[in-house]
Amino acid sequence: MDKEKKYNFARGAVKALADIQLRENLASATQTLRQKRLAVFDDPEATEALREIGSRIKARGLTHLPRLLEELEARCTQNGIIVHWAETTEEANHIVFSIMDTHGAKKVVKGKSMVSEEMHFNAFMAARGKEALETDLGEFIIQLNNEPPSHIIVPAIHKNRKQIGKIFAEKIPGTSYTEDTDILLATARKILREHYRTADIGLSGVNFAVAETGTLCLVENEGNGRMCTTVPPVHVALMGLEKVVEKLDEVPPLYRLLCGSATGQRITTYFNMINGPRKKGERDGPTEVHLVILDNGRSRMLADPQLRKVLQCIRCGTCLNHCPVYTRIGGHAYNATYPGPIGKILMPQLEGLETYGELTSASSLCNACSEVCPVKIPIPELIRRLRDESYMKKGVGVVPGHGYKRNLLESFIWKGWRYSQTIPLLNRAMLKILGLTGWLLPNVGPLKKWTRSHTKPIFAKESLKKRIRQEGISHE
Amino acid sequence: MTDFPQAPSTVYYFGTCLSDMIYPEAGLAGIRLLQREGVEVIYPSGQSCCGQPAYNSGFPDEARAVALAQVKAFSGSDAPIVVPSGSCAGMMRVHYPLLFEHEPEYFEVKRFSQRIFELTSFLRHSLNATYVDKGPPITLTWHSSCHARREMVCTEDSKFLLKQLANVTLVELTNEHECCGFGGTFSVKRPEISAAMVKDKVRDIQDTGASAFITGDCGCMMNISGHMEKSRHPISGHHIAEFILERIHG
């Protein structure tokens, strides 16, 4: 945590911007993802209608969240799934750890789970002598290289084929360098198959948890999710509490939105619906299934009608692919579990504004994210809200760390600006002074930052207001 | 879909603060284009800024005070209010109701918001403006502000007007959908990222081979032109109103 507080976002961004290889990898990969999305969502009207449905399903689910979660727990329990509630990530980690302990488990194979990233699960387990192995190919690659994911769907998006070939050659004994993706894939598969066979626990995330049936839906493309949830004797599923949906009928539109937005697919290669452990007479599947439902501040977000909109997110990552900031600096520069636009509105709410408030400044509020969000989260609106919270008086705001940016100088400047824009006489005087002496403005503060990459603006000698009077245009 | 008033006799004009401070000729050109269609244009002197800088920077109280000053300045009649900027128009039309959602002035502000129109959309849909090009042949490209594109949805209207100019060849910009990096205070709060964005935008503009770029927003123009001048590759940038006015006068 201390390390995160000290992290300098501006420096991280500058470093990323200077990395030409990174810029190339990001530009090319995100462009491909954008094009693929567009190829699937090629009918703007139908897409808009689908987004509207998706948005309403998630918004309604949040309105009824406590009831849906209770229903989910009851149905899952009926189905033989053991349900655990975790208020904090620490609690969640301890729950999984104690499940492992009960079974004398040493090794856990993991399907892709952002909640496990949020929990810093791998580090927690490593510190306690347990082995946590990523099986999603992208996650597998960056785990080899000891890096965190840089994208919520494509964790190794910052690496190209050659870099991956190099990582394999360096980190996997007996592997020689190749750029051939088929060979790289076969190498990974061979290693992973052995791990599935010998793992004690299989861990997965959850994309949708259906309350009426107690079904855990898992969306994936590599089959690693199915392996993790069927081969080891015990399956542990992790979910944020916002993942619950009311009815099975609500899954198909959300699934279409997720696949189309995330990878530009109509459906994924695998879609798993998990209804419980192996039943009597069944020949495969885990004998025990656990579901860990994590809060980690989500209940607090839910309490505010505007801030709760972040909980509609289905983690498709398309806002990252469309963001002019993310596509230039990549995920690592954010130094956060969730990077990009969604990270800007989620991280400060999860971990506090004093830690992650700076991320909200990394947006020109261009609306590219909200234009494509499959569940229509008004991301720029929430960025603005968090910027407001950053300056709010203690006790007035609701986000942890609110008011962390409050300072007399900025308050004074904005007060001054306000008077110059609300008192006509003052406004005219300001325009006159700027026109006459604007070129004398010292090159400090914001102007200094501006002139690093722009020429100094030239203030008009005569303002529009003055020109209007000169030209005899009616001005009441 | 916006409901455009048909051939109104009088309109109000909101000039924008950037036009007041830096680009008065662009603001004036918008007025001339409206007058040319036989409309009486009134410029309320009490106007200043739409309030967007504070609204986007975490100072909603200041934004509300400035917004109310505009509502008051334009309260003389119910005439439509025409704005030569997609961004300022978006602030007043789309964001004012959000800014006042929990305020007693909500309905007054909402009525004001519904009177807001972006200049090129208004010229096209309310006034059916047509232009005869008297200028020499020129190749240019168009840059759309994000709020013109995504809030006022007026990009096609701006291009519709430009395409009436017979001697103008319009080359589409690669990555036209992407922000130029201005974002108001963003450009000075995150100058490193903003600079990377404008650098790419300038490269895309230069790659079109156009001899000028046209935009409907003075903010983008200041950002793009300012960066071009600094990097000594200037291609002239023009506000669409100023450009059209110049072309039809030859």
XYZ file of C-alpha atoms in Angstrom:
726
model
C 0.000 0.000 0.000
C 2.813 2.402 0.898
C 4.390 1.737 -2.420
C 1.154 2.602 -4.187
C 0.812 5.874 -2.299
C 4.245 6.929 -3.394
C 3.614 6.017 -7.007
C 3.925 9.028 -9.275
C 1.348 8.707 -12.039
C 2.770 11.541 -14.140
C 6.197 9.920 -14.130
C 4.685 6.541 -14.991
C 2.820 8.070 -17.902
C 5.906 9.847 -19.224
C 7.890 6.611 -19.052
C 5.183 4.732 -20.946
C 4.850 7.476 -23.572
C 8.586 7.284 -24.265
C 8.481 3.500 -24.812
C 8.145 3.236 -28.584
C 7.729 -0.542 -28.617
C 4.951 -0.311 -26.031
C 3.211 2.446 -27.994
C 3.340 0.334 -31.150
C 2.038 -2.805 -29.421
C -0.821 -0.924 -27.797
C -1.799 0.997 -30.902
C -1.881 -2.102 -33.050
C -3.647 -4.404 -30.579
C -6.304 -1.904 -29.539
C -6.996 -0.976 -33.151
C -7.586 -4.651 -33.973
C -9.938 -4.978 -31.001
C -11.856 -1.852 -32.020
C -12.250 -3.084 -35.577
C -13.388 -6.523 -34.446
C -15.949 -4.981 -32.150
C -17.267 -2.816 -34.940
C -17.551 -5.808 -37.266
C -19.871 -7.537 -34.784
C -21.791 -4.419 -33.767
C -22.259 -3.274 -37.361
C -25.865 -2.154 -36.988
C -25.869 1.027 -34.872
C -29.580 0.882 -34.098
C -29.556 -2.770 -33.019
C -26.413 -2.168 -30.979
C -27.975 0.793 -29.240
C -31.084 -1.246 -28.439
C -28.966 -4.064 -27.033
C -26.901 -1.647 -24.921
C -30.101 -0.141 -23.586
C -31.303 -3.602 -22.538
C -27.956 -4.478 -20.965
C -27.821 -1.216 -19.082
C -31.329 -1.690 -17.704
C -30.731 -5.300 -16.660
C -27.686 -4.271 -14.653
C -29.308 -1.117 -13.242
C -32.397 -3.049 -12.145
C -30.216 -5.774 -10.655
C -28.453 -3.146 -8.536
C -31.786 -1.765 -7.358
C -32.705 -5.224 -6.044
C -29.191 -6.313 -5.139
C -29.682 -7.407 -1.494
C -32.687 -9.580 -2.422
C -30.918 -11.076 -5.445
C -27.847 -11.954 -3.396
C -29.948 -13.705 -0.782
C -31.759 -15.603 -3.518
C -28.456 -16.538 -5.113
C -27.128 -17.826 -1.807
C -30.276 -19.902 -1.213
C -30.297 -21.439 -4.718
C -26.558 -22.125 -4.715
C -26.823 -23.778 -1.323
C -29.686 -25.935 -2.633
C -27.460 -26.870 -5.542
C -24.706 -27.934 -3.191
C -22.463 -24.915 -3.681
C -20.940 -23.620 -0.447
C -21.369 -19.847 -0.288
C -18.966 -17.560 1.596
C -19.276 -13.810 2.166
C -16.179 -11.623 2.317
C -16.370 -7.978 3.293
C -12.726 -7.296 2.486
C -10.144 -8.761 0.134
C -8.221 -9.977 3.164
C -11.245 -11.935 4.326
C -11.662 -13.393 0.851
C -8.036 -14.499 0.765
C -8.350 -16.130 4.169
C -11.504 -17.954 3.077
C -9.724 -19.496 0.094
C -6.665 -20.200 2.215
C -8.721 -22.072 4.809
C -10.429 -24.109 2.065
C -6.959 -25.035 0.821
C -5.856 -25.861 4.331
C -8.835 -28.130 4.934
C -7.868 -30.130 1.878
C -4.148 -30.003 2.524
C -3.887 -28.272 -0.838
C -0.572 -26.930 -2.113
C -1.345 -25.912 -5.668
C -4.182 -23.883 -7.145
C -4.734 -23.445 -10.887
C -6.474 -20.196 -11.791
C -8.808 -19.242 -14.571
C -8.857 -15.537 -15.306
C -10.316 -13.541 -12.438
C -10.052 -9.793 -11.937
C -11.395 -10.154 -8.404
C -8.370 -12.339 -7.621
C -6.192 -9.485 -8.917
C -8.112 -7.102 -6.692
C -7.320 -9.475 -3.775
C -3.621 -9.732 -4.734
C -4.360 -13.424 -4.400
C -1.140 -14.773 -5.881
C 1.070 -12.746 -3.551
C -1.059 -13.722 -0.556
C -0.728 -17.422 -1.391
C 2.968 -17.217 -2.261
C 3.665 -15.626 1.127
C 2.018 -18.658 2.747
C 3.846 -21.256 0.709
C 1.006 -22.022 -1.706
C 1.474 -22.148 -5.442
C -1.042 -20.143 -7.527
C -0.726 -20.726 -11.260
C -2.352 -18.651 -13.974
C -3.779 -20.688 -16.841
C -5.220 -18.000 -19.096
C -2.548 -17.698 -21.780
C -2.062 -13.965 -21.349
C -1.941 -14.297 -17.572
C 0.434 -17.270 -17.937
C 2.821 -15.144 -20.009
C 2.953 -12.226 -17.618
C 3.182 -14.498 -14.584
C 6.284 -16.034 -16.182
C 7.679 -12.522 -16.492
C 6.529 -11.526 -12.990
C 4.333 -8.670 -14.192
C 0.783 -7.630 -13.341
C -1.832 -7.640 -16.143
C -1.953 -4.465 -18.237
C -5.508 -4.942 -19.515
C -8.552 -6.540 -17.912
C -9.307 -8.832 -20.877
C -5.976 -9.039 -22.686
C -3.485 -9.093 -19.806
C -0.398 -9.310 -22.039
C -1.614 -6.719 -24.568
C 1.610 -4.760 -24.040
C 3.717 -7.614 -25.407
C 4.095 -8.640 -29.035
C 4.808 -12.106 -30.384
C 8.579 -11.634 -30.412
C 8.669 -10.438 -26.818
C 6.554 -13.415 -25.785
C 8.884 -15.770 -27.633
C 11.775 -14.278 -25.695
C 10.000 -14.640 -22.346
C 9.286 -18.316 -23.096
C 12.891 -18.979 -24.093
C 14.215 -17.249 -20.964
C 11.776 -18.515 -18.380
C 10.808 -22.013 -19.474
C 13.745 -24.409 -19.208
C 14.491 -26.308 -22.393
C 12.566 -23.920 -24.647
C 14.250 -22.282 -27.608
C 13.212 -18.969 -29.094
C 10.414 -18.984 -31.630
C 7.893 -16.472 -32.977
C 5.621 -19.253 -34.164
C 2.410 -18.817 -32.185
C 1.386 -22.456 -32.702
C 4.614 -23.668 -31.135
C 4.348 -21.131 -28.286
C 0.780 -22.230 -27.674
C 1.749 -25.923 -27.677
C 4.511 -25.215 -25.149
C 2.088 -23.459 -22.816
C -0.549 -26.129 -23.264
C 1.831 -28.920 -22.378
C 2.853 -27.212 -19.144
C -0.700 -26.265 -18.222
C -2.152 -29.737 -18.835
C 0.245 -31.152 -16.293
C -0.740 -28.493 -13.764
C -4.476 -29.162 -14.205
C -3.813 -32.844 -13.538
C -1.833 -32.211 -10.366
C -3.608 -29.170 -8.898
C -5.517 -29.505 -5.641
C -7.835 -26.578 -6.216
C -9.242 -24.898 -9.323
C -10.055 -21.210 -9.041
C -12.227 -19.155 -11.368
C -14.021 -15.861 -11.634
C -17.709 -15.475 -12.401
C -19.159 -13.421 -15.253
C -22.818 -13.748 -14.317
C -24.320 -15.435 -11.256
C -27.979 -16.235 -11.839
C -30.111 -15.781 -8.723
C -33.179 -17.754 -9.813
C -31.221 -20.920 -10.622
C -27.998 -20.584 -8.623
C -25.941 -20.880 -11.822
C -22.415 -19.518 -12.173
C -21.661 -18.469 -15.774
C -18.093 -18.368 -16.956
C -17.131 -16.857 -20.316
C -13.806 -17.876 -21.870
C -12.045 -18.813 -25.084
C -9.211 -21.132 -24.171
C -10.891 -23.973 -22.306
C -8.673 -23.232 -19.344
C -11.719 -22.089 -17.429
C -13.419 -25.416 -18.034
C -10.251 -27.284 -17.009
C -9.881 -25.276 -13.793
C -13.518 -25.812 -12.864
C -13.762 -29.509 -13.712
C -10.402 -31.247 -13.291
C -9.250 -30.419 -9.739
C -11.328 -32.001 -6.932
C -12.322 -28.620 -5.503
C -13.547 -25.557 -7.404
C -13.540 -22.102 -5.809
C -15.350 -19.318 -7.692
C -14.691 -15.676 -6.814
C -17.161 -12.918 -7.609
C -17.742 -9.266 -6.813
C -21.245 -8.944 -5.439
C -22.409 -6.901 -8.454
C -22.137 -9.929 -10.740
C -25.535 -11.332 -9.743
C -28.397 -11.179 -12.269
C -31.984 -12.013 -11.499
C -32.996 -14.424 -14.254
C -31.444 -16.844 -16.688
C -33.189 -14.882 -19.471
C -30.985 -11.911 -18.693
C -27.785 -13.770 -19.505
C -28.015 -13.943 -23.345
C -28.138 -10.160 -23.961
C -25.367 -9.553 -21.430
C -23.319 -12.379 -22.923
C -23.689 -10.947 -26.429
C -22.701 -7.514 -25.178
C -19.703 -8.931 -23.337
C -18.329 -11.005 -26.247
C -18.939 -8.315 -28.847
C -17.409 -5.551 -26.733
C -14.474 -7.502 -25.342
C -13.136 -9.462 -28.309
C -15.488 -8.780 -31.221
C -16.949 -12.275 -31.077
C -20.574 -13.289 -31.464
C -20.043 -16.042 -28.925
C -16.943 -17.268 -27.140
C -15.434 -20.715 -27.690
C -16.503 -21.802 -24.196
C -19.469 -20.772 -22.118
C -19.628 -22.639 -18.819
C -22.746 -22.868 -16.672
C -21.890 -24.306 -13.288
C -24.755 -25.540 -11.152
C -22.921 -27.355 -8.397
C -20.477 -30.152 -7.601
C -20.426 -33.605 -9.172
C -23.616 -35.484 -8.441
C -23.941 -39.113 -7.523
C -23.339 -41.268 -10.557
C -21.608 -38.479 -12.516
C -18.156 -39.364 -13.747
C -16.403 -36.038 -13.600
C -16.445 -32.597 -12.087
C -15.242 -31.348 -8.702
C -16.649 -32.929 -5.589
C -16.800 -29.569 -3.851
C -17.748 -26.136 -5.208
C -17.333 -22.905 -3.225
C -18.528 -19.441 -4.110
C -16.829 -16.460 -2.458
C -18.849 -13.256 -2.778
C -16.697 -10.187 -2.241
C -17.903 -6.759 -1.153
C -14.689 -4.701 -0.822
C -16.481 -1.348 -0.767
C -19.175 -2.251 -3.287
C -21.993 -1.844 -0.745
C -20.765 1.675 -0.093
C -20.793 2.430 -3.837
C -24.282 0.967 -4.073
C -25.569 3.423 -1.472
C -25.009 6.403 -3.786
C -27.337 6.512 -6.824
C -24.669 8.072 -9.053
C -21.567 6.239 -7.842
C -23.325 2.860 -8.007
C -23.345 3.049 -11.798
C -19.757 1.770 -11.736
C -21.190 -1.536 -10.472
C -22.993 -2.068 -13.791
C -19.608 -2.933 -15.341
C -19.328 -6.384 -16.942
C -15.511 -6.103 -17.317
C -15.368 -6.216 -21.125
C -12.455 -3.785 -21.343
C -13.751 -1.992 -24.421
C -13.449 1.385 -22.672
C -9.707 0.714 -22.451
C -9.474 -0.062 -26.162
C -11.264 3.153 -27.103
C -9.562 5.494 -24.648
C -7.060 7.931 -26.211
C -5.163 7.904 -22.913
C -5.065 4.132 -22.271
C -4.126 3.354 -25.875
C -1.067 5.599 -25.441
C 0.149 4.758 -21.941
C -1.115 1.187 -21.429
C -2.242 -0.438 -18.200
C 0.933 -0.501 -16.124
C 1.206 3.285 -16.042
C -1.972 3.409 -13.944
C -0.332 1.150 -11.328
C -3.798 -0.162 -10.545
C -5.727 -3.437 -10.662
C -8.245 -1.870 -13.040
C -6.626 0.539 -15.533
C -8.193 2.764 -18.176
C -11.514 4.593 -17.963
C -13.217 1.994 -15.765
C -10.190 2.057 -13.462
C -10.440 5.831 -13.138
C -13.919 5.528 -11.661
C -13.433 2.245 -9.785
C -9.956 2.423 -8.201
C -10.569 5.648 -6.213
C -13.796 4.115 -4.909
C -12.104 0.823 -3.989
C -8.919 2.156 -2.452
C -9.597 5.814 -1.719
C -9.100 9.099 -3.528
C -5.851 9.901 -1.738
C -4.341 6.775 -3.327
C -5.984 6.769 -6.753
C -7.585 10.207 -7.148
C -4.841 11.265 -9.571
C -6.198 8.810 -12.146
C -9.301 10.958 -12.553
C -7.131 13.741 -13.981
C -6.029 11.486 -16.856
C -9.075 12.196 -18.991
C -9.976 14.846 -21.533
C -13.629 13.822 -20.968
C -13.895 13.031 -24.672
C -16.749 10.523 -24.090
C -15.182 7.826 -26.296
C -15.640 5.337 -23.422
C -19.278 6.056 -22.678
C -20.032 5.904 -26.406
C -19.057 2.205 -26.495
C -19.759 0.970 -22.958
C -22.081 -2.029 -23.422
C -24.009 -1.216 -20.261
C -23.927 2.540 -20.792
C -21.983 3.567 -17.707
C -21.630 7.361 -17.917
C -17.893 7.153 -17.217
C -17.120 10.864 -17.816
C -19.972 11.831 -15.475
C -18.439 9.652 -12.752
C -14.951 11.047 -13.425
C -16.390 14.521 -12.857
C -18.109 13.361 -9.690
C -14.838 11.967 -8.333
C -13.049 15.199 -9.247
C -15.742 17.045 -7.261
C -15.251 14.659 -4.345
C -11.506 15.342 -4.434
C -12.172 18.945 -3.407
C -15.157 18.386 -1.098
C -15.145 19.367 2.561
C -14.550 16.508 4.982
C -17.865 14.892 5.792
C -19.644 16.349 2.752
C -18.254 13.817 0.312
C -18.925 10.091 0.466
C -15.921 8.551 -1.299
C -13.037 7.521 0.994
C -10.299 10.136 0.884
C -12.614 12.867 -0.389
C -11.260 16.368 -0.020
C -7.693 15.161 -0.391
C -7.004 17.838 -2.978
C -8.613 20.789 -1.207
C -6.257 23.743 -1.127
C -6.584 27.463 -0.686
C -4.778 28.465 -3.849
C -7.023 26.527 -6.221
C -10.172 27.541 -4.343
C -9.049 31.143 -4.563
C -8.324 30.918 -8.294
C -11.719 29.382 -9.089
C -13.466 31.972 -6.888
C -11.695 34.682 -8.836
C -12.656 33.049 -12.112
C -16.259 32.839 -10.932
C -16.433 36.573 -10.188
C -14.800 37.442 -13.498
C -17.527 35.421 -15.256
C -20.539 36.541 -13.234
C -19.943 40.291 -12.794
C -20.148 41.897 -16.279
C -18.063 44.911 -15.316
C -15.293 42.673 -14.001
C -15.525 40.510 -17.117
C -15.025 43.485 -19.426
C -12.127 44.739 -17.307
C -10.476 41.305 -17.397
C -10.828 41.080 -21.180
C -9.352 44.540 -21.575
C -6.399 43.774 -19.332
C -5.766 40.433 -21.076
C -5.906 42.101 -24.489
C -3.480 44.827 -23.499
C -1.061 42.961 -21.273
C -1.785 39.271 -21.910
C 1.521 38.900 -23.757
C 3.265 39.923 -20.540
C 1.844 36.959 -18.603
C 4.792 35.240 -16.930
C 5.563 31.773 -18.208
C 4.731 29.979 -14.948
C 2.129 27.570 -13.619
C -0.427 26.294 -16.129
C 0.975 28.542 -18.871
C 4.386 26.969 -18.448
C 2.849 23.528 -18.874
C 0.990 24.754 -21.939
C 4.022 26.314 -23.599
C 6.024 23.104 -23.305
C 4.237 21.874 -26.411
C 2.323 24.929 -27.656
C 3.045 28.533 -28.543
C 1.718 31.108 -26.093
C -1.886 32.037 -26.891
C -2.258 35.518 -28.343
C -5.015 37.427 -26.600
C -7.228 39.584 -28.790
C -6.628 43.322 -28.435
C -10.371 43.799 -28.795
C -12.699 41.200 -27.337
C -15.757 39.874 -29.163
C -17.872 42.010 -26.818
C -16.038 45.108 -27.950
C -16.208 44.138 -31.620
C -19.977 43.654 -31.253
C -20.356 47.225 -30.034
C -18.091 48.543 -32.791
C -20.052 46.705 -35.463
C -23.371 47.956 -34.123
C -24.753 44.472 -33.535
C -27.737 44.540 -31.243
C -26.604 43.840 -27.676
C -29.192 44.047 -24.941
C -33.325 14.047 -32.332
C -33.195 17.752 -31.704
C -36.248 19.813 -32.621
C -35.026 22.752 -34.675
C -37.176 25.899 -34.800
C -38.040 26.763 -38.409
C -36.891 30.115 -39.833
C -37.021 32.111 -36.575
C -36.934 35.910 -36.988
C -34.684 36.532 -33.977
C -31.929 34.536 -32.294
C -29.630 35.097 -29.373
C -25.927 34.514 -29.806
C -23.589 33.055 -27.196
C -20.103 33.993 -28.381
C -18.032 31.734 -26.007
C -15.228 32.957 -23.745
C -12.462 31.771 -26.062
C -13.895 33.856 -28.843
C -13.975 36.811 -26.451
C -10.386 36.359 -25.329
C -8.609 34.981 -28.377
C -10.772 34.518 -31.481
C -13.219 37.458 -31.778
C -13.283 37.197 -35.590
C -14.564 33.609 -35.401
C -17.343 34.714 -33.079
C -18.193 37.641 -35.324
C -18.256 35.422 -38.417
C -20.943 33.240 -36.840
C -23.108 36.308 -36.346
C -22.591 37.366 -39.974
C -23.638 33.940 -41.252
C -26.830 34.106 -39.219
C -27.599 37.702 -40.319
C -27.026 36.661 -43.909
C -30.051 34.344 -43.597
C -32.202 37.306 -42.630
C -32.219 36.633 -38.915
C -31.937 39.354 -36.329
C -29.059 38.469 -33.988
C -28.995 39.754 -30.430
C -25.846 39.454 -28.338
C -26.657 39.793 -24.622
C -23.804 41.762 -23.055
C -24.092 40.015 -19.687
C -22.827 36.716 -21.099
C -19.386 35.271 -20.345
C -18.457 31.565 -20.220
C -20.551 28.395 -20.189
C -18.841 27.281 -16.964
C -17.295 24.131 -18.365
C -13.761 24.761 -17.013
C -14.968 24.643 -13.401
C -17.512 21.896 -14.100
C -14.771 19.609 -15.410
C -12.250 20.491 -12.719
C -14.088 19.608 -9.535
C -15.678 22.993 -8.792
C -19.408 22.525 -9.418
C -20.474 25.435 -7.176
C -18.449 27.850 -9.258
C -19.775 26.229 -12.458
C -23.357 26.660 -11.238
C -22.847 30.326 -10.390
C -21.457 31.008 -13.868
C -24.185 28.915 -15.517
C -26.900 30.886 -13.721
C -25.318 34.122 -14.933
C -25.813 32.862 -18.509
C -29.393 31.775 -17.850
C -30.073 35.276 -16.528
C -28.310 37.032 -19.393
C -30.479 35.215 -21.947
C -33.783 35.545 -20.098
C -35.050 38.500 -22.163
C -37.090 36.248 -24.447
C -37.515 32.600 -25.412
C -35.553 33.022 -28.649
C -33.193 30.188 -29.613
C -29.580 30.604 -28.496
C -26.965 29.829 -31.139
C -23.441 28.815 -30.086
C -20.413 28.624 -32.423
C -18.905 25.678 -30.498
C -20.005 22.072 -30.048
C -18.296 21.921 -26.688
C -19.889 25.022 -25.115
C -23.240 24.091 -26.687
C -22.919 20.569 -25.235
C -22.176 22.032 -21.818
C -25.254 24.222 -21.894
C -27.617 21.794 -23.591
C -26.552 18.424 -22.161
C -24.712 19.188 -18.926
C -26.622 22.087 -17.373
C -29.589 19.827 -16.529
C -27.159 17.367 -14.889
C -25.397 20.171 -13.024
C -28.736 21.397 -11.658
C -30.357 18.000 -11.178
C -30.697 18.496 -7.447
C -31.121 22.279 -7.436
C -34.299 24.354 -7.183
C -33.388 26.142 -10.424
C -33.580 22.857 -12.368
C -36.671 23.650 -14.466
C -35.572 27.174 -15.300
C -32.186 25.833 -16.356
C -33.728 22.967 -18.340
C -35.895 25.426 -20.315
C -32.766 27.443 -21.078
C -30.914 24.286 -22.168
C -33.589 23.394 -24.678
C -33.028 26.735 -26.431
C -29.352 25.923 -27.137
C -28.272 25.086 -30.718
C -24.868 24.604 -32.288
C -24.204 27.094 -35.082
C -23.718 24.774 -38.084
C -26.689 22.564 -37.163
C -28.808 25.674 -36.787
C -27.667 27.076 -40.134
C -28.530 23.800 -41.792
C -31.744 22.717 -40.093
C -33.379 25.959 -38.984
C -32.235 28.288 -41.726
C -31.522 25.986 -44.705
C -28.406 28.029 -45.415
C -26.807 27.537 -48.859
C -23.436 28.810 -49.985
C -21.795 29.672 -53.281
C -18.029 29.315 -53.192
C -16.073 32.264 -54.568
C -12.645 31.175 -53.360
C -9.808 29.464 -55.243
C -9.513 25.657 -55.151
C -8.282 24.371 -51.799
C -7.799 21.020 -50.101
C -8.651 20.848 -46.457
C -9.484 18.485 -43.667
C -12.006 18.630 -40.864
C -11.405 18.097 -37.163
C -14.418 17.502 -34.980
C -14.418 18.302 -31.286
C -15.462 15.348 -29.117
C -18.472 17.186 -27.743
C -19.554 18.304 -31.218
C -19.417 14.662 -32.267
C -20.779 12.925 -29.184
C -22.935 15.477 -27.390
C -24.311 17.880 -30.004
C -23.969 15.329 -32.852
C -23.383 18.202 -35.281
C -20.336 16.907 -37.181
C -22.353 15.884 -40.229
C -24.031 19.299 -40.319
C -20.677 21.075 -40.311
C -19.457 18.873 -43.156
C -22.730 19.375 -45.011
C -22.076 23.112 -45.072
C -18.435 22.680 -46.109
C -19.401 20.357 -48.940
C -21.552 23.088 -50.477
C -18.344 24.957 -51.269
C -17.614 23.822 -54.816
C -13.882 24.588 -54.859
C -13.176 22.903 -51.568
C -11.874 19.336 -51.510
C -12.511 17.764 -48.126
C -10.045 15.010 -47.168
C -11.220 12.859 -44.254
C -8.870 12.694 -41.302
C -7.538 9.310 -40.145
C -8.674 8.702 -36.543
C -11.164 11.509 -36.937
C -13.100 10.131 -33.974
C -10.176 10.673 -31.624
C -9.723 13.548 -29.201
C -7.018 16.140 -29.995
C -5.959 16.173 -26.342
C -7.237 19.580 -25.308
C -9.925 18.769 -22.740
C -9.715 22.239 -21.150
C -7.782 22.002 -17.896
C -6.701 18.447 -18.867
C -4.128 20.002 -21.204
C -2.350 21.656 -18.282
C -3.110 19.080 -15.593
C -1.780 16.164 -17.668
C 0.389 18.035 -20.180
C 2.499 14.964 -21.011
C -0.494 12.867 -22.127
C -2.257 15.787 -23.786
C 0.904 16.567 -25.774
C 1.136 12.956 -27.004
C -2.439 13.188 -28.223
C -2.085 16.498 -30.042
C 1.173 15.319 -31.586
C -0.634 12.370 -33.164
C -3.495 14.609 -34.278
C -1.060 17.008 -35.974
C 0.648 14.082 -37.730
C -2.706 12.831 -39.009
C -3.616 16.306 -40.240
C -0.291 16.666 -42.031
C -0.682 13.221 -43.594
C -3.862 14.323 -45.346
C -1.827 16.766 -47.444
C -4.438 19.426 -46.742
C -3.343 23.036 -46.698
C -5.764 23.951 -43.920
C -7.798 22.315 -41.197
C -11.249 23.443 -40.238
C -12.992 22.925 -36.928
C -16.115 24.131 -35.193
C -14.452 24.592 -31.819
C -11.949 27.266 -30.850
C -10.567 25.085 -28.031
C -9.361 22.387 -30.423
C -8.117 25.056 -32.821
C -6.015 26.714 -30.126
C -4.589 23.328 -29.108
C -3.800 22.017 -32.594
C -2.556 25.310 -34.043
C -0.555 26.072 -30.908
C 1.212 22.729 -31.178
C 1.809 23.080 -34.919
C 3.369 26.507 -34.450
C 5.565 25.253 -31.643
C 6.780 22.340 -33.764
C 7.190 24.697 -36.729
C 4.932 22.781 -39.080
C 2.074 25.211 -39.270
C -0.923 24.438 -41.409
C -3.502 27.136 -40.987
C -6.470 26.327 -38.774
C -9.794 28.089 -39.186
C -13.085 28.150 -37.377
C -15.748 26.955 -39.792
C -17.767 30.187 -39.549
C -14.803 32.359 -40.408
C -13.805 30.029 -43.234
C -17.248 29.901 -44.860
C -17.676 33.668 -44.573
C -14.350 34.219 -46.300
C -15.161 31.757 -49.114
C -18.559 33.222 -49.955
C -17.136 36.726 -50.114
C -14.334 35.567 -52.398
